[in-house]
PDB file of C-alpha atoms in Angstrom:
ATOM      1  CA  MET W   1       0.000   0.000   0.000  1.00  0.00           C
ATOM      2  CA  ARG W   2       1.313   3.409  -1.019  1.00  0.00           C
ATOM      3  CA  ALA W   3       1.765   6.258   1.471  1.00  0.00           C
ATOM      4  CA  GLY W   4      -0.984   8.302  -0.212  1.00  0.00           C
ATOM      5  CA  GLU W   5      -3.481   5.465   0.212  1.00  0.00           C
ATOM      6  CA  ILE W   6      -2.683   5.215   3.932  1.00  0.00           C
ATOM      7  CA  LEU W   7      -3.171   8.989   4.194  1.00  0.00           C
ATOM      8  CA  GLU W   8      -6.593   8.691   2.539  1.00  0.00           C
ATOM      9  CA  LEU W   9      -7.623   5.986   5.011  1.00  0.00           C
ATOM     10  CA  ASN W  10      -6.415   8.094   7.928  1.00  0.00           C
ATOM     11  CA  THR W  11      -8.468  11.027   6.610  1.00  0.00           C
ATOM     12  CA  PHE W  12     -11.516   8.782   6.272  1.00  0.00           C
ATOM     13  CA  LEU W  13     -11.059   7.658   9.877  1.00  0.00           C
ATOM     14  CA  ALA W  14     -10.838  11.271  11.087  1.00  0.00           C
ATOM     15  CA  VAL W  15     -14.071  12.233   9.308  1.00  0.00           C
ATOM     16  CA  ALA W  16     -15.862   9.172  10.707  1.00  0.00           C
ATOM     17  CA  ARG W  17     -14.616  10.027  14.198  1.00  0.00           C
ATOM     18  CA  GLU W  18     -15.352  13.768  14.106  1.00  0.00           C
ATOM     19  CA  GLY W  19     -18.621  13.606  12.105  1.00  0.00           C
ATOM     20  CA  ARG W  20     -17.760  16.777  10.137  1.00  0.00           C
ATOM     21  CA  PHE W  21     -15.269  17.526   7.380  1.00  0.00           C
ATOM     22  CA  ALA W  22     -14.238  20.838   8.976  1.00  0.00           C
ATOM     23  CA  ALA W  23     -13.608  19.211  12.363  1.00  0.00           C
ATOM     24  CA  ALA W  24     -11.586  16.430  10.725  1.00  0.00           C
ATOM     25  CA  ALA W  25      -9.544  19.040   8.846  1.00  0.00           C
ATOM     26  CA  ALA W  26      -8.773  20.896  12.072  1.00  0.00           C
ATOM     27  CA  GLN W  27      -7.757  17.679  13.768  1.00  0.00           C
ATOM     28  CA  LEU W  28      -5.486  16.719  10.874  1.00  0.00           C
ATOM     29  CA  GLY W  29      -4.078  20.224  10.379  1.00  0.00           C
ATOM     30  CA  VAL W  30      -5.229  20.561   6.755  1.00  0.00           C
ATOM     31  CA  THR W  31      -7.989  22.469   4.926  1.00  0.00           C
ATOM     32  CA  PRO W  32     -11.569  21.164   4.618  1.00  0.00           C
ATOM     33  CA  SER W  33     -11.064  21.143   0.852  1.00  0.00           C
ATOM     34  CA  ALA W  34      -8.085  18.768   1.237  1.00  0.00           C
ATOM     35  CA  VAL W  35     -10.183  16.443   3.393  1.00  0.00           C
ATOM     36  CA  SER W  36     -13.022  16.454   0.858  1.00  0.00           C
ATOM     37  CA  GLN W  37     -10.666  15.705  -2.030  1.00  0.00           C
ATOM     38  CA  SER W  38      -8.993  12.871  -0.095  1.00  0.00           C
ATOM     39  CA  VAL W  39     -12.360  11.249   0.657  1.00  0.00           C
ATOM     40  CA  ARG W  40     -13.443  11.566  -2.983  1.00  0.00           C
ATOM     41  CA  ARG W  41     -10.214   9.868  -4.155  1.00  0.00           C
ATOM     42  CA  LEU W  42     -10.765   7.033  -1.691  1.00  0.00           C
ATOM     43  CA  GLU W  43     -14.383   6.558  -2.796  1.00  0.00           C
ATOM     44  CA  ALA W  44     -13.292   6.530  -6.438  1.00  0.00           C
ATOM     45  CA  ARG W  45     -10.565   3.991  -5.744  1.00  0.00           C
ATOM     46  CA  LEU W  46     -12.929   1.693  -3.799  1.00  0.00           C
ATOM     47  CA  GLY W  47     -15.895   2.241  -6.110  1.00  0.00           C
ATOM     48  CA  ALA W  48     -18.231   2.884  -3.190  1.00  0.00           C
ATOM     49  CA  ARG W  49     -19.815   5.881  -1.484  1.00  0.00           C
ATOM     50  CA  LEU W  50     -18.563   6.090   2.112  1.00  0.00           C
ATOM     51  CA  PHE W  51     -20.460   9.086   3.544  1.00  0.00           C
ATOM     52  CA  ILE W  52     -23.902  10.622   3.200  1.00  0.00           C
ATOM     53  CA  ARG W  53     -23.328  14.388   3.274  1.00  0.00           C
ATOM     54  CA  THR W  54     -25.959  16.963   4.175  1.00  0.00           C
ATOM     55  CA  THR W  55     -25.643  20.613   5.126  1.00  0.00           C
ATOM     56  CA  ARG W  56     -25.872  19.654   8.793  1.00  0.00           C
ATOM     57  CA  SER W  57     -24.186  16.263   9.151  1.00  0.00           C
ATOM     58  CA  VAL W  58     -21.970  13.585   7.699  1.00  0.00           C
ATOM     59  CA  THR W  59     -22.940   9.964   8.313  1.00  0.00           C
ATOM     60  CA  LEU W  60     -21.433   6.687   7.199  1.00  0.00           C
ATOM     61  CA  THR W  61     -23.008   4.572   4.508  1.00  0.00           C
ATOM     62  CA  GLU W  62     -23.175   0.805   4.935  1.00  0.00           C
ATOM     63  CA  ALA W  63     -19.951   0.490   2.923  1.00  0.00           C
ATOM     64  CA  GLY W  64     -18.377   3.167   5.100  1.00  0.00           C
ATOM     65  CA  GLU W  65     -19.291   1.269   8.267  1.00  0.00           C
ATOM     66  CA  VAL W  66     -17.709  -1.910   6.888  1.00  0.00           C
ATOM     67  CA  LEU W  67     -14.540  -0.034   5.959  1.00  0.00           C
ATOM     68  CA  LEU W  68     -14.405   1.614   9.377  1.00  0.00           C
ATOM     69  CA  ARG W  69     -14.560  -1.765  11.160  1.00  0.00           C
ATOM     70  CA  GLU W  70     -11.655  -3.044   9.064  1.00  0.00           C
ATOM     71  CA  VAL W  71      -9.483   0.065   8.948  1.00  0.00           C
ATOM     72  CA  ARG W  72      -9.678   1.410  12.511  1.00  0.00           C
ATOM     73  CA  PRO W  73      -7.833  -1.511  14.230  1.00  0.00           C
ATOM     74  CA  ALA W  74      -5.088  -1.516  11.603  1.00  0.00           C
ATOM     75  CA  LEU W  75      -4.422   2.229  11.804  1.00  0.00           C
ATOM     76  CA  ASN W  76      -4.556   2.132  15.601  1.00  0.00           C
ATOM     77  CA  ALA W  77      -1.941  -0.637  15.531  1.00  0.00           C
ATOM     78  CA  LEU W  78       0.300   1.474  13.296  1.00  0.00           C
ATOM     79  CA  ALA W  79      -0.058   4.440  15.636  1.00  0.00           C
ATOM     80  CA  GLY W  80       0.709   2.202  18.616  1.00  0.00           C
ATOM     81  CA  ALA W  81       3.857   0.888  16.949  1.00  0.00           C
ATOM     82  CA  GLU W  82       5.010   4.451  16.296  1.00  0.00           C
ATOM     83  CA  ARG W  83       4.396   5.435  19.931  1.00  0.00           C
ATOM     84  CA  ALA W  84       6.309   2.366  21.124  1.00  0.00           C
ATOM     85  CA  LEU W  85       9.325   3.295  18.996  1.00  0.00           C
ATOM     86  CA  ILE W  86       9.257   6.885  20.263  1.00  0.00           C
ATOM     87  CA  GLU W  87       9.054   5.704  23.886  1.00  0.00           C
ATOM     88  CA  ARG W  88      11.895   3.267  23.250  1.00  0.00           C
ATOM     89  CA  ARG W  89      14.077   6.032  21.856  1.00  0.00           C
ATOM     90  CA  GLU W  90      13.301   8.368  24.755  1.00  0.00           C
ATOM     91  CA  HIS W  91      13.922   5.625  27.303  1.00  0.00           C
ATOM     92  CA  ALA W  92      17.313   4.843  25.772  1.00  0.00           C
ATOM     93  CA  GLY W  93      18.858   7.805  27.560  1.00  0.00           C
ATOM     94  CA  GLY W  94      18.418   6.174  30.985  1.00  0.00           C
ATOM     95  CA  ARG W  95      20.646   3.945  33.061  1.00  0.00           C
ATOM     96  CA  ALA W  96      20.939   0.390  34.326  1.00  0.00           C
ATOM     97  CA  ARG W  97      22.948  -1.437  37.004  1.00  0.00           C
ATOM     98  CA  ILE W  98      24.015  -5.014  36.346  1.00  0.00           C
ATOM     99  CA  SER W  99      26.055  -7.592  38.261  1.00  0.00           C
ATOM    100  CA  VAL W 100      28.350  -9.773  36.160  1.00  0.00           C
ATOM    101  CA  PRO W 101      30.799 -12.586  37.047  1.00  0.00           C
ATOM    102  CA  ALA W 102      34.315 -12.072  35.745  1.00  0.00           C
ATOM    103  CA  VAL W 103      34.064 -14.881  33.195  1.00  0.00           C
ATOM    104  CA  ALA W 104      30.865 -13.465  31.687  1.00  0.00           C
ATOM    105  CA  MET W 105      32.384  -9.991  31.618  1.00  0.00           C
ATOM    106  CA  GLU W 106      35.321 -11.266  29.577  1.00  0.00           C
ATOM    107  CA  LEU W 107      33.391 -13.563  27.268  1.00  0.00           C
ATOM    108  CA  LEU W 108      30.088 -11.771  26.754  1.00  0.00           C
ATOM    109  CA  ILE W 109      30.250  -8.074  27.576  1.00  0.00           C
ATOM    110  CA  ALA W 110      33.808  -6.934  26.865  1.00  0.00           C
ATOM    111  CA  PRO W 111      33.696  -7.966  23.160  1.00  0.00           C
ATOM    112  CA  ILE W 112      30.531  -5.933  22.464  1.00  0.00           C
ATOM    113  CA  LEU W 113      30.899  -3.042  24.907  1.00  0.00           C
ATOM    114  CA  ALA W 114      32.550  -0.601  22.507  1.00  0.00           C
ATOM    115  CA  ASP W 115      29.825  -1.068  19.883  1.00  0.00           C
ATOM    116  CA  PHE W 116      27.161  -0.775  22.573  1.00  0.00           C
ATOM    117  CA  ARG W 117      28.599   2.530  23.803  1.00  0.00           C
ATOM    118  CA  ARG W 118      28.657   3.909  20.263  1.00  0.00           C
ATOM    119  CA  ALA W 119      25.034   2.870  19.740  1.00  0.00           C
ATOM    120  CA  HIS W 120      23.863   4.253  23.123  1.00  0.00           C
ATOM    121  CA  PRO W 121      26.167   7.148  24.052  1.00  0.00           C
ATOM    122  CA  ALA W 122      23.663   8.721  26.477  1.00  0.00           C
ATOM    123  CA  PHE W 123      22.900   5.514  28.346  1.00  0.00           C
ATOM    124  CA  ARG W 124      24.657   5.001  31.688  1.00  0.00           C
ATOM    125  CA  LEU W 125      25.591   1.371  32.277  1.00  0.00           C
ATOM    126  CA  ASP W 126      26.952   0.529  35.732  1.00  0.00           C
ATOM    127  CA  ILE W 127      28.664  -2.870  35.626  1.00  0.00           C
ATOM    128  CA  MET W 128      29.635  -4.535  38.897  1.00  0.00           C
ATOM    129  CA  VAL W 129      32.071  -7.357  38.176  1.00  0.00           C
ATOM    130  CA  GLU W 130      31.674  -9.785  41.067  1.00  0.00           C
ATOM    131  CA  ASP W 131      31.628 -13.545  41.446  1.00  0.00           C
ATOM    132  CA  ARG W 132      29.484 -13.633  44.579  1.00  0.00           C
ATOM    133  CA  LEU W 133      25.794 -14.402  44.237  1.00  0.00           C
ATOM    134  CA  THR W 134      23.941 -11.193  44.982  1.00  0.00           C
ATOM    135  CA  ASP W 135      20.230 -10.610  45.438  1.00  0.00           C
ATOM    136  CA  PRO W 136      19.306  -8.483  42.397  1.00  0.00           C
ATOM    137  CA  VAL W 137      16.259  -6.966  44.095  1.00  0.00           C
ATOM    138  CA  ALA W 138      17.933  -6.165  47.425  1.00  0.00           C
ATOM    139  CA  HIS W 139      20.944  -4.623  45.669  1.00  0.00           C
ATOM    140  CA  ARG W 140      18.750  -2.750  43.169  1.00  0.00           C
ATOM    141  CA  TYR W 141      20.274  -4.381  40.119  1.00  0.00           C
ATOM    142  CA  ASP W 142      18.328  -4.176  36.903  1.00  0.00           C
ATOM    143  CA  ALA W 143      19.817  -7.524  35.890  1.00  0.00           C
ATOM    144  CA  VAL W 144      22.441 -10.084  36.897  1.00  0.00           C
ATOM    145  CA  ILE W 145      24.267 -12.684  34.834  1.00  0.00           C
ATOM    146  CA  ARG W 146      24.478 -16.230  36.176  1.00  0.00           C
ATOM    147  CA  ARG W 147      25.060 -19.775  35.071  1.00  0.00           C
ATOM    148  CA  GLY W 148      21.878 -21.680  34.315  1.00  0.00           C
ATOM    149  CA  ASP W 149      22.188 -23.845  37.425  1.00  0.00           C
ATOM    150  CA  LEU W 150      22.318 -20.794  39.719  1.00  0.00           C
ATOM    151  CA  LEU W 151      19.044 -19.133  38.725  1.00  0.00           C
ATOM    152  CA  GLU W 152      16.476 -18.143  41.322  1.00  0.00           C
ATOM    153  CA  GLN W 153      12.771 -18.794  41.422  1.00  0.00           C
ATOM    154  CA  ASP W 154      10.250 -16.093  40.510  1.00  0.00           C
ATOM    155  CA  MET W 155      12.686 -14.340  38.188  1.00  0.00           C
ATOM    156  CA  ILE W 156      12.847 -13.934  34.430  1.00  0.00           C
ATOM    157  CA  ALA W 157      15.912 -15.478  32.779  1.00  0.00           C
ATOM    158  CA  ARG W 158      17.129 -15.064  29.190  1.00  0.00           C
ATOM    159  CA  ARG W 159      19.867 -17.286  27.838  1.00  0.00           C
ATOM    160  CA  VAL W 160      22.864 -15.396  26.468  1.00  0.00           C
ATOM    161  CA  SER W 161      25.394 -18.202  25.879  1.00  0.00           C
ATOM    162  CA  HIS W 162      25.485 -21.850  24.939  1.00  0.00           C
ATOM    163  CA  ASP W 163      26.272 -24.566  27.454  1.00  0.00           C
ATOM    164  CA  ASP W 164      29.973 -25.224  27.937  1.00  0.00           C
ATOM    165  CA  ARG W 165      32.178 -27.850  29.580  1.00  0.00           C
ATOM    166  CA  LEU W 166      34.913 -27.808  32.168  1.00  0.00           C
ATOM    167  CA  ILE W 167      38.350 -28.977  31.022  1.00  0.00           C
ATOM    168  CA  LEU W 168      41.721 -29.472  32.689  1.00  0.00           C
ATOM    169  CA  VAL W 169      44.530 -27.066  31.766  1.00  0.00           C
ATOM    170  CA  ALA W 170      48.082 -26.371  32.911  1.00  0.00           C
ATOM    171  CA  SER W 171      51.149 -24.574  31.612  1.00  0.00           C
ATOM    172  CA  GLU W 172      53.789 -26.224  29.460  1.00  0.00           C
ATOM    173  CA  ALA W 173      56.411 -25.520  32.140  1.00  0.00           C
ATOM    174  CA  TRP W 174      54.355 -27.202  34.849  1.00  0.00           C
ATOM    175  CA  LEU W 175      53.711 -30.276  32.695  1.00  0.00           C
ATOM    176  CA  ALA W 176      57.400 -30.545  31.818  1.00  0.00           C
ATOM    177  CA  SER W 177      58.264 -30.825  35.513  1.00  0.00           C
ATOM    178  CA  ARG W 178      55.803 -33.690  36.160  1.00  0.00           C
ATOM    179  CA  LYS W 179      55.472 -37.304  35.166  1.00  0.00           C
ATOM    180  CA  PRO W 180      53.000 -38.012  32.360  1.00  0.00           C
ATOM    181  CA  LEU W 181      49.421 -37.892  33.591  1.00  0.00           C
ATOM    182  CA  GLY W 182      47.057 -40.806  33.017  1.00  0.00           C
ATOM    183  CA  HIS W 183      44.192 -40.004  35.378  1.00  0.00           C
ATOM    184  CA  PRO W 184      42.841 -36.963  37.292  1.00  0.00           C
ATOM    185  CA  GLN W 185      43.855 -38.693  40.529  1.00  0.00           C
ATOM    186  CA  ASP W 186      47.484 -38.233  39.430  1.00  0.00           C
ATOM    187  CA  LEU W 187      47.128 -34.503  40.046  1.00  0.00           C
ATOM    188  CA  ALA W 188      46.948 -35.056  43.820  1.00  0.00           C
ATOM    189  CA  LEU W 189      47.717 -31.760  45.593  1.00  0.00           C
ATOM    190  CA  ASP W 190      48.613 -29.957  42.384  1.00  0.00           C
ATOM    191  CA  ARG W 191      44.999 -28.927  41.831  1.00  0.00           C
ATOM    192  CA  ILE W 192      44.080 -25.251  41.787  1.00  0.00           C
ATOM    193  CA  VAL W 193      40.596 -25.126  43.271  1.00  0.00           C
ATOM    194  CA  ILE W 194      38.059 -22.306  43.443  1.00  0.00           C
ATOM    195  CA  ARG W 195      35.923 -21.257  46.392  1.00  0.00           C
ATOM    196  CA  ARG W 196      32.154 -21.375  46.084  1.00  0.00           C
ATOM    197  CA  PRO W 197      30.847 -17.808  45.723  1.00  0.00           C
ATOM    198  CA  ARG W 198      28.215 -18.177  48.467  1.00  0.00           C
ATOM    199  CA  SER W 199      29.599 -20.514  51.168  1.00  0.00           C
ATOM    200  CA  GLY W 200      33.334 -20.062  50.668  1.00  0.00           C
ATOM    201  CA  ALA W 201      33.893 -23.838  50.549  1.00  0.00           C
ATOM    202  CA  VAL W 202      36.132 -25.104  47.750  1.00  0.00           C
ATOM    203  CA  ILE W 203      34.421 -26.496  44.673  1.00  0.00           C
ATOM    204  CA  PRO W 204      35.226 -30.213  44.233  1.00  0.00           C
ATOM    205  CA  TRP W 205      36.392 -31.537  40.911  1.00  0.00           C
ATOM    206  CA  SER W 206      33.791 -33.817  39.325  1.00  0.00           C
ATOM    207  CA  LEU W 207      34.868 -35.247  35.985  1.00  0.00           C
ATOM    208  CA  VAL W 208      33.478 -37.795  33.552  1.00  0.00           C
ATOM    209  CA  ARG W 209      35.105 -40.024  30.934  1.00  0.00           C
ATOM    210  CA  HIS W 210      32.570 -42.069  29.011  1.00  0.00           C
ATOM    211  CA  ASP W 211      30.809 -44.065  31.755  1.00  0.00           C
ATOM    212  CA  GLU W 212      33.486 -43.423  34.388  1.00  0.00           C
ATOM    213  CA  ALA W 213      33.141 -40.575  36.893  1.00  0.00           C
ATOM    214  CA  VAL W 214      35.585 -39.276  39.473  1.00  0.00           C
ATOM    215  CA  ALA W 215      35.164 -36.676  42.232  1.00  0.00           C
ATOM    216  CA  LEU W 216      38.296 -35.149  43.739  1.00  0.00           C
ATOM    217  CA  ARG W 217      37.900 -33.455  47.091  1.00  0.00           C
ATOM    218  CA  GLY W 218      40.151 -32.525  49.966  1.00  0.00           C
ATOM    219  CA  GLY W 219      43.299 -30.418  50.023  1.00  0.00           C
ATOM    220  CA  SER W 220      45.100 -28.792  47.138  1.00  0.00           C
ATOM    221  CA  SER W 221      48.112 -26.595  46.541  1.00  0.00           C
ATOM    222  CA  LEU W 222      46.202 -23.375  45.812  1.00  0.00           C
ATOM    223  CA  VAL W 223      42.741 -21.967  46.480  1.00  0.00           C
ATOM    224  CA  ALA W 224      41.524 -19.231  44.122  1.00  0.00           C
ATOM    225  CA  GLU W 225      38.700 -16.775  44.743  1.00  0.00           C
ATOM    226  CA  ASN W 226      37.424 -16.987  41.170  1.00  0.00           C
ATOM    227  CA  ALA W 227      38.044 -18.517  37.757  1.00  0.00           C
ATOM    228  CA  THR W 228      40.200 -15.596  36.633  1.00  0.00           C
ATOM    229  CA  ALA W 229      42.624 -16.122  39.505  1.00  0.00           C
ATOM    230  CA  ALA W 230      42.688 -19.878  38.885  1.00  0.00           C
ATOM    231  CA  ARG W 231      43.538 -19.297  35.239  1.00  0.00           C
ATOM    232  CA  ASP W 232      46.322 -16.882  36.178  1.00  0.00           C
ATOM    233  CA  TYR W 233      47.763 -19.410  38.644  1.00  0.00           C
ATOM    234  CA  ALA W 234      47.719 -22.143  36.014  1.00  0.00           C
ATOM    235  CA  ARG W 235      49.320 -19.855  33.414  1.00  0.00           C
ATOM    236  CA  SER W 236      52.077 -19.079  35.918  1.00  0.00           C
ATOM    237  CA  GLY W 237      52.897 -22.759  36.274  1.00  0.00           C
ATOM    238  CA  LEU W 238      51.521 -23.175  39.802  1.00  0.00           C
ATOM    239  CA  GLY W 239      49.301 -26.183  39.125  1.00  0.00           C
ATOM    240  CA  ALA W 240      46.403 -27.562  37.072  1.00  0.00           C
ATOM    241  CA  ALA W 241      43.006 -25.903  36.897  1.00  0.00           C
ATOM    242  CA  LEU W 242      39.542 -27.083  35.937  1.00  0.00           C
ATOM    243  CA  LEU W 243      37.972 -24.256  33.937  1.00  0.00           C
ATOM    244  CA  ALA W 244      35.346 -23.493  31.307  1.00  0.00           C
ATOM    245  CA  HIS W 245      36.519 -24.394  27.817  1.00  0.00           C
ATOM    246  CA  ASP W 246      35.423 -21.034  26.355  1.00  0.00           C
ATOM    247  CA  PHE W 247      37.284 -19.180  29.102  1.00  0.00           C
ATOM    248  CA  VAL W 248      40.656 -20.805  28.310  1.00  0.00           C
ATOM    249  CA  ALA W 249      40.260 -21.645  24.616  1.00  0.00           C
ATOM    250  CA  GLY W 250      42.305 -18.636  23.471  1.00  0.00           C
ATOM    251  CA  MET W 251      45.215 -19.497  25.757  1.00  0.00           C
ATOM    252  CA  VAL W 252      45.094 -23.133  24.657  1.00  0.00           C
ATOM    253  CA  ARG W 253      45.243 -22.029  21.020  1.00  0.00           C
ATOM    254  CA  ASP W 254      48.246 -19.759  21.536  1.00  0.00           C
ATOM    255  CA  GLY W 255      50.095 -22.299  23.711  1.00  0.00           C
ATOM    256  CA  THR W 256      49.945 -20.308  26.948  1.00  0.00           C
ATOM    257  CA  LEU W 257      48.051 -23.226  28.483  1.00  0.00           C
ATOM    258  CA  ARG W 258      47.856 -26.890  27.569  1.00  0.00           C
ATOM    259  CA  TRP W 259      44.705 -28.970  27.603  1.00  0.00           C
ATOM    260  CA  ILE W 260      45.515 -32.037  29.685  1.00  0.00           C
ATOM    261  CA  LEU W 261      43.621 -35.326  29.966  1.00  0.00           C
ATOM    262  CA  PRO W 262      41.214 -34.162  27.218  1.00  0.00           C
ATOM    263  CA  GLU W 263      39.064 -37.272  27.541  1.00  0.00           C
ATOM    264  CA  TRP W 264      37.983 -36.013  30.982  1.00  0.00           C
ATOM    265  CA  SER W 265      35.525 -33.119  31.285  1.00  0.00           C
ATOM    266  CA  ALA W 266      32.324 -32.004  33.004  1.00  0.00           C
ATOM    267  CA  PRO W 267      29.165 -30.290  31.696  1.00  0.00           C
ATOM    268  CA  LEU W 268      28.765 -26.601  32.509  1.00  0.00           C
ATOM    269  CA  ALA W 269      25.538 -24.599  32.193  1.00  0.00           C
ATOM    270  CA  GLY W 270      25.523 -21.547  29.955  1.00  0.00           C
ATOM    271  CA  PHE W 271      24.995 -17.982  31.110  1.00  0.00           C
ATOM    272  CA  TYR W 272      21.601 -16.323  31.550  1.00  0.00           C
ATOM    273  CA  VAL W 273      20.614 -12.738  32.233  1.00  0.00           C
ATOM    274  CA  MET W 274      18.231 -12.810  35.205  1.00  0.00           C
ATOM    275  CA  TYR W 275      15.963  -9.967  36.291  1.00  0.00           C
ATOM    276  CA  ALA W 276      12.769  -9.296  38.207  1.00  0.00           C
ATOM    277  CA  HIS W 277       9.691  -8.734  36.080  1.00  0.00           C
ATOM    278  CA  ARG W 278       9.251  -5.029  36.749  1.00  0.00           C
ATOM    279  CA  GLY W 279       7.617  -3.695  33.625  1.00  0.00           C
ATOM    280  CA  LEU W 280       9.383  -1.927  30.799  1.00  0.00           C
ATOM    281  CA  MET W 281      13.087  -2.760  30.554  1.00  0.00           C
ATOM    282  CA  PRO W 282      15.352   0.074  29.361  1.00  0.00           C
ATOM    283  CA  ALA W 283      15.604  -0.266  25.606  1.00  0.00           C
ATOM    284  CA  ALA W 284      19.397  -0.029  25.672  1.00  0.00           C
ATOM    285  CA  LEU W 285      19.644  -2.832  28.241  1.00  0.00           C
ATOM    286  CA  ASP W 286      17.384  -4.995  26.107  1.00  0.00           C
ATOM    287  CA  ASP W 287      19.709  -4.303  23.165  1.00  0.00           C
ATOM    288  CA  LEU W 288      22.723  -5.301  25.280  1.00  0.00           C
ATOM    289  CA  ILE W 289      21.091  -8.610  26.206  1.00  0.00           C
ATOM    290  CA  HIS W 290      20.232  -9.250  22.561  1.00  0.00           C
ATOM    291  CA  ASP W 291      23.805  -8.517  21.499  1.00  0.00           C
ATOM    292  CA  MET W 292      25.199 -10.855  24.181  1.00  0.00           C
ATOM    293  CA  ALA W 293      22.885 -13.642  23.042  1.00  0.00           C
ATOM    294  CA  SER W 294      23.872 -13.075  19.404  1.00  0.00           C
ATOM    295  CA  SER W 295      27.594 -13.282  20.148  1.00  0.00           C
ATOM    296  CA  GLY W 296      27.538 -15.854  22.964  1.00  0.00           C
ATOM    297  CA  GLY W 297      25.094 -18.484  21.760  1.00  0.00           C
ATOM    298  CA  ASN W 298      21.472 -19.128  20.980  1.00  0.00           C
ATOM    299  CA  GLY W 299      18.542 -19.486  23.271  1.00  0.00           C
ATOM    300  CA  GLY W 300      15.191 -17.926  24.009  1.00  0.00           C
ATOM    301  CA  PRO W 301      13.697 -16.373  27.104  1.00  0.00           C
ATOM    302  CA  ARG W 302      12.911 -18.557  30.061  1.00  0.00           C
ATOM    303  CA  SER W 303      10.918 -17.859  33.207  1.00  0.00           C
ATOM    304  CA  THR W 304      11.961 -19.339  36.551  1.00  0.00           C
ATOM    305  CA  ALA W 305       8.657 -18.378  38.117  1.00  0.00           C
ATOM    306  CA  THR W 306       6.650 -21.260  39.549  1.00  0.00           C
TER     307      THR W 306
END
């Protein structure tokens, strides 16, 4: 449909609503003559008379009533879409606070942050990089990023990365100083373990090879506060670490770290953006989530509400 035809329909709707050509013209900001000509063109194009005109009133014909029933919802929908876009643009100049674990910051946000800032220069984004599990409502966060197995009930969650797996890595120097490894048990105290973000207890190593599973607990040579520290320790030759494949893939490719015992691994849930359902999300934040999902993996929205 051409723009002129939509304009004619909008004029028809104004006349039907106002009941007078002059009133419709005032509402549209045009002359009564322009309204009359627009209606005549529409009637000629449709081959039907739409209004009965007298010196005192303008009423719809039967054909006009049919057209009104069909046209009014469509034009109202168009107007609603325009209002939504305007509100989205105006809302883009706001702000948002998000809590992000260090791994997600490196993998999901850092690669797209420059483009996001260029697209939304007036939007203030406060990013708290923290590996502890915070209450998004109590801390007034607009959103938090978490692994899929750490989501909370009664929250909305949108996947932004694919599922991953945990793999064993160590530096070339560390491997050169040890006997060849045949089993995770051979690592003994040379494990670099990470504390749980909530309790502070160390996270045990649980690994699977085909139908065989092993869980390594107890002491280790180093305890790290987060995955970033564990990766740094491993890169420095201080032991072996069990880390997300995506988080160490670059260092494995460039030889900074070596993938050891590759037949052993463990499943790892992907990242989700989690937020309370509090009405309209800032448009810029919604764009950021979309960009993370596009670069980090596929997946649709998911509700954790019961």
